[in-house]
C-alpha positions as YAML, in Angstrom:
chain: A
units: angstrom
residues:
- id: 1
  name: UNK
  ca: [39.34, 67.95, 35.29]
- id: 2
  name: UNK
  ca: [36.48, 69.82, 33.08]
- id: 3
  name: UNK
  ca: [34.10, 67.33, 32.59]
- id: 4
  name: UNK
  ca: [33.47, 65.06, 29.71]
- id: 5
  name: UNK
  ca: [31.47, 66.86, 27.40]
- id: 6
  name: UNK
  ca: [31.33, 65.73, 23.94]
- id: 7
  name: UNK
  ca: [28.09, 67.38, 22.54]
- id: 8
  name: UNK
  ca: [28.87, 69.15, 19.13]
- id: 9
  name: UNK
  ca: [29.23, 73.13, 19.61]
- id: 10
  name: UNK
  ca: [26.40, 75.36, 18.25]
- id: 11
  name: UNK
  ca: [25.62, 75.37, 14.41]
- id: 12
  name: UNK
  ca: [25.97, 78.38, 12.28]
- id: 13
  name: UNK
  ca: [24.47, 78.90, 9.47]
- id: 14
  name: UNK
  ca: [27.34, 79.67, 6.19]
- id: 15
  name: UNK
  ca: [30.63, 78.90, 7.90]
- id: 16
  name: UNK
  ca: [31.88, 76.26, 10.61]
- id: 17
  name: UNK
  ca: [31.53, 77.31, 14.65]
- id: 18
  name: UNK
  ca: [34.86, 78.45, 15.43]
- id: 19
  name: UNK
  ca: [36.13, 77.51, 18.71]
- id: 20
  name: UNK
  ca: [40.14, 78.52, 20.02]
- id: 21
  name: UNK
  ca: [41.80, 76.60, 22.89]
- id: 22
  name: UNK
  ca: [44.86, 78.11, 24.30]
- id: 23
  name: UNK
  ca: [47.12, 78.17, 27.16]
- id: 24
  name: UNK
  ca: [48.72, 80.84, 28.69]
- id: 25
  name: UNK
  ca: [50.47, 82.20, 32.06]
- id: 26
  name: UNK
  ca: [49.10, 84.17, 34.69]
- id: 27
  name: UNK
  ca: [50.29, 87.26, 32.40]
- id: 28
  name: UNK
  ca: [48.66, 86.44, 29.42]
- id: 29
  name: UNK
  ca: [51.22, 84.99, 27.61]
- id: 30
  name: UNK
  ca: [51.43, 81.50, 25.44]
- id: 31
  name: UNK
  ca: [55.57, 81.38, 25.07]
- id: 32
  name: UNK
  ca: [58.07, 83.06, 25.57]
- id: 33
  name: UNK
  ca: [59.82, 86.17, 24.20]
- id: 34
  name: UNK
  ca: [61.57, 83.51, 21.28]
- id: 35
  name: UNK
  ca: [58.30, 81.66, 20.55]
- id: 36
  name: UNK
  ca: [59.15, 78.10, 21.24]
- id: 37
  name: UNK
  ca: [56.97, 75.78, 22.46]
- id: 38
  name: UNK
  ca: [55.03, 76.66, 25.37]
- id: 39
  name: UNK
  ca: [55.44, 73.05, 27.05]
- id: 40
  name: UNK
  ca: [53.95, 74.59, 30.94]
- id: 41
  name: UNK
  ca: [50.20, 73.35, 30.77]
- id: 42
  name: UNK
  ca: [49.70, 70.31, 32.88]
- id: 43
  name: UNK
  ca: [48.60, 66.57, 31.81]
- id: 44
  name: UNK
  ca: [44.74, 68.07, 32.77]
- id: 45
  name: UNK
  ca: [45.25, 70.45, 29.82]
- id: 46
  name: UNK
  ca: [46.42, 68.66, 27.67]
- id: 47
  name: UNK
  ca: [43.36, 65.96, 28.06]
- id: 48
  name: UNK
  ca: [41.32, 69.01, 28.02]
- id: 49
  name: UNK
  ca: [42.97, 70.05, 24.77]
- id: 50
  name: UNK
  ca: [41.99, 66.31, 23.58]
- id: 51
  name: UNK
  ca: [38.54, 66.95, 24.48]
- id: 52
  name: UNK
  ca: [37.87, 69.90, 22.24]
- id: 53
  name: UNK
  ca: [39.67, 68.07, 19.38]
- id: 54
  name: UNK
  ca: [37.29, 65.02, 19.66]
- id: 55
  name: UNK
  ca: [34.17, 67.10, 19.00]
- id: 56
  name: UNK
  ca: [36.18, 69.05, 15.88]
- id: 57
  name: UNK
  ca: [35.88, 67.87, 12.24]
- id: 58
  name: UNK
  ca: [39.14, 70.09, 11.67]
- id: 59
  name: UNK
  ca: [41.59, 72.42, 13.49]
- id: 60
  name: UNK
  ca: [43.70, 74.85, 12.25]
- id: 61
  name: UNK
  ca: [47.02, 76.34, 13.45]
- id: 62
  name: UNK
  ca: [49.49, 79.05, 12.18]
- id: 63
  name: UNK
  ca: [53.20, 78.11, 10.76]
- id: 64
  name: UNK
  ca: [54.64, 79.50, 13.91]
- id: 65
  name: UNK
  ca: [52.99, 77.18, 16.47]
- id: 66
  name: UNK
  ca: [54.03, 74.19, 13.85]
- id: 67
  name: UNK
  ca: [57.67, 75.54, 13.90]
- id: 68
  name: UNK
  ca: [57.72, 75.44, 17.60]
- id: 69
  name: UNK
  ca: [56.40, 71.84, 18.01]
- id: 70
  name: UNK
  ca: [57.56, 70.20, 15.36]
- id: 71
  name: UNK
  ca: [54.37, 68.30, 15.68]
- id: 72
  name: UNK
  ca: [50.28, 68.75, 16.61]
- id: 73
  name: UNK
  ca: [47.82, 68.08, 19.11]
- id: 74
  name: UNK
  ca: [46.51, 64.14, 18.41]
- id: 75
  name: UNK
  ca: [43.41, 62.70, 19.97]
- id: 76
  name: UNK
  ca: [44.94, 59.54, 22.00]
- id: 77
  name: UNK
  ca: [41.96, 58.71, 24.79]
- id: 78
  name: UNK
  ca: [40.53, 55.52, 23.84]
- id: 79
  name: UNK
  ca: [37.03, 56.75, 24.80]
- id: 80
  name: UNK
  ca: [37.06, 59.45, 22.79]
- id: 81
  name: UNK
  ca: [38.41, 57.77, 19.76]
- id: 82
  name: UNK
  ca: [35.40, 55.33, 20.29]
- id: 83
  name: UNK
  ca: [33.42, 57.94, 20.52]
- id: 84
  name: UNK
  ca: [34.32, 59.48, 17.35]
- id: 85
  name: UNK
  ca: [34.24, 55.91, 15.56]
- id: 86
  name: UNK
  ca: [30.30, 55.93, 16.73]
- id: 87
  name: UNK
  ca: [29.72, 58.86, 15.16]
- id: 88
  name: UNK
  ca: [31.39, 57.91, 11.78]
- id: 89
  name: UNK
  ca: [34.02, 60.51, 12.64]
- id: 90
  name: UNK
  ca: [37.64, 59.67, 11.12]
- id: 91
  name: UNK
  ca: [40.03, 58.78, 14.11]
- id: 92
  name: UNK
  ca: [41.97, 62.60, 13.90]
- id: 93
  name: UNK
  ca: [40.50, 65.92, 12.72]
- id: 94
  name: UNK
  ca: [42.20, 67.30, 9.51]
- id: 95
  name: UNK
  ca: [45.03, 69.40, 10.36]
- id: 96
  name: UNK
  ca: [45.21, 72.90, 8.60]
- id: 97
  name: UNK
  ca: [48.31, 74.77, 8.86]
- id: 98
  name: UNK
  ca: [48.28, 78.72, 7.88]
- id: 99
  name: UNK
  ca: [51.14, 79.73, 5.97]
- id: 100
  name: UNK
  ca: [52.29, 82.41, 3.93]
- id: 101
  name: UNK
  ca: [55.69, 81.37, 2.74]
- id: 102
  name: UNK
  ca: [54.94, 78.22, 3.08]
- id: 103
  name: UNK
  ca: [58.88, 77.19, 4.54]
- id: 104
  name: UNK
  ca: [58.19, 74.46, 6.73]
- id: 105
  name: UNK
  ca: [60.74, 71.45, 7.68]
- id: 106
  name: UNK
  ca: [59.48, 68.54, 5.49]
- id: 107
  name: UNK
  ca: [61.31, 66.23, 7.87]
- id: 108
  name: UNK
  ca: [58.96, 67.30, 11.24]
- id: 109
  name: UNK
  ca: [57.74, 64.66, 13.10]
- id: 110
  name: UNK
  ca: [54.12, 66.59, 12.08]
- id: 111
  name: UNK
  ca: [54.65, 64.89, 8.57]
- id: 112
  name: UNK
  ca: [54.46, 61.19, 10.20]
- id: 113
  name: UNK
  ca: [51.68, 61.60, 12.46]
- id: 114
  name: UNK
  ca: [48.66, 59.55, 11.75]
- id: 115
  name: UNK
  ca: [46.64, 62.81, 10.55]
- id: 116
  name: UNK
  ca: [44.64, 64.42, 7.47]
- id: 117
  name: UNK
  ca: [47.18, 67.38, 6.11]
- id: 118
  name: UNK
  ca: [46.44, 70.54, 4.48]
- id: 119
  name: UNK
  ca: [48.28, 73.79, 3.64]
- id: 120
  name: UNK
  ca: [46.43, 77.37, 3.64]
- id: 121
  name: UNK
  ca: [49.11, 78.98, 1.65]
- id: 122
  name: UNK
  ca: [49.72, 81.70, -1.10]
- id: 123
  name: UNK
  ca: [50.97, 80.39, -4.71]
- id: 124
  name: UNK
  ca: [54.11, 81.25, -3.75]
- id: 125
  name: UNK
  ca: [54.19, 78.98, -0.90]
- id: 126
  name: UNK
  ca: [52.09, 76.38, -2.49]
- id: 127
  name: UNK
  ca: [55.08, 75.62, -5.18]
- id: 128
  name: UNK
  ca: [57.58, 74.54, -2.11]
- id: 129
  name: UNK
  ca: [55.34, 71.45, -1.86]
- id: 130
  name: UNK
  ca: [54.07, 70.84, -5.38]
- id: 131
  name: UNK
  ca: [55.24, 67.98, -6.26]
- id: 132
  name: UNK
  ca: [55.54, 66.03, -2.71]
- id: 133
  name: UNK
  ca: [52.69, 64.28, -0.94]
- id: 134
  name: UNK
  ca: [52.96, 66.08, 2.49]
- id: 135
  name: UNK
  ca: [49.60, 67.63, 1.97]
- id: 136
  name: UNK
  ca: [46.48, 65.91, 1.26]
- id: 137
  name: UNK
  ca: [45.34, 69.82, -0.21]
- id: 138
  name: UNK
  ca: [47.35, 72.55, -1.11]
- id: 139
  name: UNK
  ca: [44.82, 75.27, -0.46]
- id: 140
  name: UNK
  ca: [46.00, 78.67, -2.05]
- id: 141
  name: UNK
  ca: [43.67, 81.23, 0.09]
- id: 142
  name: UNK
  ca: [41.96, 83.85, -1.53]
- id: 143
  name: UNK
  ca: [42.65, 87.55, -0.21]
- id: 144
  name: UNK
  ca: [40.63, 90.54, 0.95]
- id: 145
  name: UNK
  ca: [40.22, 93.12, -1.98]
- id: 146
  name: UNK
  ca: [42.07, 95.80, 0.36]
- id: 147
  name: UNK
  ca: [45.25, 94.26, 0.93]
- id: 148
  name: UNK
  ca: [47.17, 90.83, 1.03]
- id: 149
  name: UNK
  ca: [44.79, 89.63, 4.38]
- id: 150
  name: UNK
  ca: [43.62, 86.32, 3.57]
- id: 151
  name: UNK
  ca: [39.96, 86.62, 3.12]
- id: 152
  name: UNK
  ca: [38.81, 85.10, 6.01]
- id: 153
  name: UNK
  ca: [35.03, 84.71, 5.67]
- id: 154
  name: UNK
  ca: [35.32, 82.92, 2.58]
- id: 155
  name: UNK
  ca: [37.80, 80.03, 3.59]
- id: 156
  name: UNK
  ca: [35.28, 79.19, 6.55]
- id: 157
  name: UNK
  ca: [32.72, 79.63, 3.82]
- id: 158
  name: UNK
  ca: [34.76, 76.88, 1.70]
- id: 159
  name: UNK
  ca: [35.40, 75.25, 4.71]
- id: 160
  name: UNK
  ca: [31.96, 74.39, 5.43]
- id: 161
  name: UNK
  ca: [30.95, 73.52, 1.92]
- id: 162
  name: UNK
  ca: [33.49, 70.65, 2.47]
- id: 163
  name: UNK
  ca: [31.76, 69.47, 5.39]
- id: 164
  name: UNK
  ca: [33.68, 71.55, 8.38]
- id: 165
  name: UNK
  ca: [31.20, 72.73, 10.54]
- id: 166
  name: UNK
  ca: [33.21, 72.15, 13.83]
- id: 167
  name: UNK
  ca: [36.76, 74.27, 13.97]
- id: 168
  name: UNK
  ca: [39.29, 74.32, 16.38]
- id: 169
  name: UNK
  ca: [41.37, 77.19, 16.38]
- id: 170
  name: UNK
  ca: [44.99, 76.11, 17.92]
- id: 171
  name: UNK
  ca: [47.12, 79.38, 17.83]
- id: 172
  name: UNK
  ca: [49.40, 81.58, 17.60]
- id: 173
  name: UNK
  ca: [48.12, 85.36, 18.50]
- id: 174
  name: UNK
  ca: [48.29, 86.84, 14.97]
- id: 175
  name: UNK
  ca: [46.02, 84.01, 13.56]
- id: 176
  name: UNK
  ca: [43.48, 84.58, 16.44]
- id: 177
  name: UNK
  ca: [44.14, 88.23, 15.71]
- id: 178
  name: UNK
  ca: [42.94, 87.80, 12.04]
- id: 179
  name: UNK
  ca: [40.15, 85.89, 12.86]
- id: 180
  name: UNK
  ca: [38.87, 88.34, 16.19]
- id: 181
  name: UNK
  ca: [39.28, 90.74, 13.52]
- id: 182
  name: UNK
  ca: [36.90, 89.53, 11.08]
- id: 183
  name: UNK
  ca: [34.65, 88.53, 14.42]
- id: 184
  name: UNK
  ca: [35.03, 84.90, 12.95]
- id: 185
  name: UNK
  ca: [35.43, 83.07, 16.69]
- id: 186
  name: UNK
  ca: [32.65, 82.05, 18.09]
- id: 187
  name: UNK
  ca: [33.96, 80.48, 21.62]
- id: 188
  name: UNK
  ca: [37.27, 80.61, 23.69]
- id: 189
  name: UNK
  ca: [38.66, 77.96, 25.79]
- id: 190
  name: UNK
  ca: [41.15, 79.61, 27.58]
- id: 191
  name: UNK
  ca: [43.45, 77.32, 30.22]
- id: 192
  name: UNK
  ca: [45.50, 80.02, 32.89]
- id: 193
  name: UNK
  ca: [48.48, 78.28, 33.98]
- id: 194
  name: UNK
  ca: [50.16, 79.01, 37.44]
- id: 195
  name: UNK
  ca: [53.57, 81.08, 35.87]
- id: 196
  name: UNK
  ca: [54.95, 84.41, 34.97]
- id: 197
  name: UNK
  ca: [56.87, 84.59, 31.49]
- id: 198
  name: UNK
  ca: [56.65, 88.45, 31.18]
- id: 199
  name: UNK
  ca: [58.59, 90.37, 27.88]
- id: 200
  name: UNK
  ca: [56.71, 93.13, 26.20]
- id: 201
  name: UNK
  ca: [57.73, 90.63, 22.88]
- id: 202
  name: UNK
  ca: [56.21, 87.39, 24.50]
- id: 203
  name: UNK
  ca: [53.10, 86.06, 21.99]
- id: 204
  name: UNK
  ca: [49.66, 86.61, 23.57]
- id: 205
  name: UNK
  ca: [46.72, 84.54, 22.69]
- id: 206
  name: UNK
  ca: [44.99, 87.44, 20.40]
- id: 207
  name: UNK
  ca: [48.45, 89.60, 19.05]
- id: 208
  name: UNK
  ca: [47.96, 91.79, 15.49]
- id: 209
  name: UNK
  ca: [47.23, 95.43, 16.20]
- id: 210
  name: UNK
  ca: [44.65, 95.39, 19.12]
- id: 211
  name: UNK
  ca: [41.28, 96.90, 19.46]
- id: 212
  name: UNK
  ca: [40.02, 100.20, 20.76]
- id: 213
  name: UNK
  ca: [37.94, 99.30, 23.99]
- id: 214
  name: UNK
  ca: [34.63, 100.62, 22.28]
- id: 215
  name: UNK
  ca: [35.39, 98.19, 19.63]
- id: 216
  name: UNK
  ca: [36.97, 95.46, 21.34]
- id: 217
  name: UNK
  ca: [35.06, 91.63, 21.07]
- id: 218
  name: UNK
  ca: [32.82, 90.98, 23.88]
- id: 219
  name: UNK
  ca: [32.63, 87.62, 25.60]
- id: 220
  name: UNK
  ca: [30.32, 86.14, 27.86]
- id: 221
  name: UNK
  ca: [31.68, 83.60, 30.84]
- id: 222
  name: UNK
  ca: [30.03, 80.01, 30.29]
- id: 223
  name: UNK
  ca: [31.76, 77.96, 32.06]
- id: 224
  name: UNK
  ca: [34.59, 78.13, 34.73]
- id: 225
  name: UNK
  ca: [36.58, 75.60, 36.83]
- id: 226
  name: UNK
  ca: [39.77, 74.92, 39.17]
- id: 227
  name: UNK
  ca: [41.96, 71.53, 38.64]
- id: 228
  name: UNK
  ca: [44.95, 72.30, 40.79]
- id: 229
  name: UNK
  ca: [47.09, 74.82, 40.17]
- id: 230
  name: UNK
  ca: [45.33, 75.89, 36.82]
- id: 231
  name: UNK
  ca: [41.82, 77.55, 36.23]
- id: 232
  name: UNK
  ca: [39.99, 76.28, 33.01]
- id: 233
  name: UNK
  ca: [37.46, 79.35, 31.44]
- id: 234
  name: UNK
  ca: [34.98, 79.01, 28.66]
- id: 235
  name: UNK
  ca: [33.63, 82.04, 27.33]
- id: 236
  name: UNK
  ca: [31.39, 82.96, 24.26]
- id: 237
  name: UNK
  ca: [30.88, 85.41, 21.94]
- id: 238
  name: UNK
  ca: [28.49, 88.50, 22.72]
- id: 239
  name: UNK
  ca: [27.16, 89.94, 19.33]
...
């Protein structure tokens, strides 16, 4: 097991740190060819998964990930819930879920978890859930002058004006993608599990369009341990 470390990841200065924690095979993937859920990480990951949560003041996930699970990631250890309580931490991190359209089942379990809900949405997906109280905030994400890309750099900007400074990135591979892109991830926790899924169309933690190699993100190793079968990595970001 990684050990207990609860100490708050490194400030920066205008927008949260952005950490991601994934899973994925020994082939780089994190599902399988139809994208459901990727249930193959041991208990040891997902405690590990619990770990990065309890140091987060929010996470954020893409619609696909939600679609899969039907639910998110909760903090259940009772030492890390105290440990949150102590520092005057709510019990769960808010939960942000990226989505376009916006089409989400209103009757997932992920609606009745004990959990702070927003949407990052477009207008158009904000009206679905106008006039329901599934959200705490409907968020309706600004977009990059060049396109319909969200504008990336100023939600985290927003985000820590409302008192984010500690995000936790939970997948899929085109939201990592979007935020590689903008170089907007600071950290990677990055679990390989002891399987092959294979498919040329299986997600992969960072999907989108790629980088060249003379452009592609650097990282630096931190951090790296065995527990069984599966091989825990923490890298960070070489600017």
């Amino acid at each position: 097991m990684p050990p207990l470390n609860l100490q708050p990841y490194a400030k920066t200065s205008n927008r949260p740190y952005v950490t991601t924690v994934l899973a994925m095979s020994a082939d780089g993937k994190i599902s399988n060819p139809q994208r459901g859920a990727a249930r193959f990480p041991s208990a040891a990951d997902q405690h590990h998964l619990e770990k990065r949560l309890a140091i987060a003041d929010a996470t954020l996930f893409g619609a696909g990930t939600l679609r899969a699970y039907g639910t998110t990631a909760l903090i259940k250890d009772a030492k890390l819930l105290e440990k949150r309580r102590q520092n005057t931490q709510p019990p769960q991190p808010i939960h942000i879920v990226c989505s376009r359209s916006g089409q989400l089942d209103p009757t997932a379990k992920f609606f009745t978890q004990p959990i702070p809900r927003w949407l990052l949405t477009t207008s158009h997906g904000a009206a679905n859930w106008q006039d329901t109280d599934h959200f705490e905030r409907l968020w309706i994400a600004p977009t990059a002058p060049t396109g319909q890309d969200f504008a990336w750099e100023q939600i985290l900007t927003k985000l820590k004006a409302l008192n984010i400074h500690q995000l936790i990135i939970m997948g899929g591979g085109q939201l990592v993608a979007a935020l590689m892109a903008a170089d907007l991830i600071d950290e990677l926790w990055l679990t390989i599990c002891p399987l092959i899924i294979g498919g040329d169309k299986s997600p992969t933690p960072c999907d989108g369009d790629g980088f060249s190699l003379d452009n592609a993100p650097r990282f630096t190793l931190i951090s790296h341990q065995t527990v069984g079968n599966e091989v825990f990595l923490n890298y960070k970001r070489h600017r």
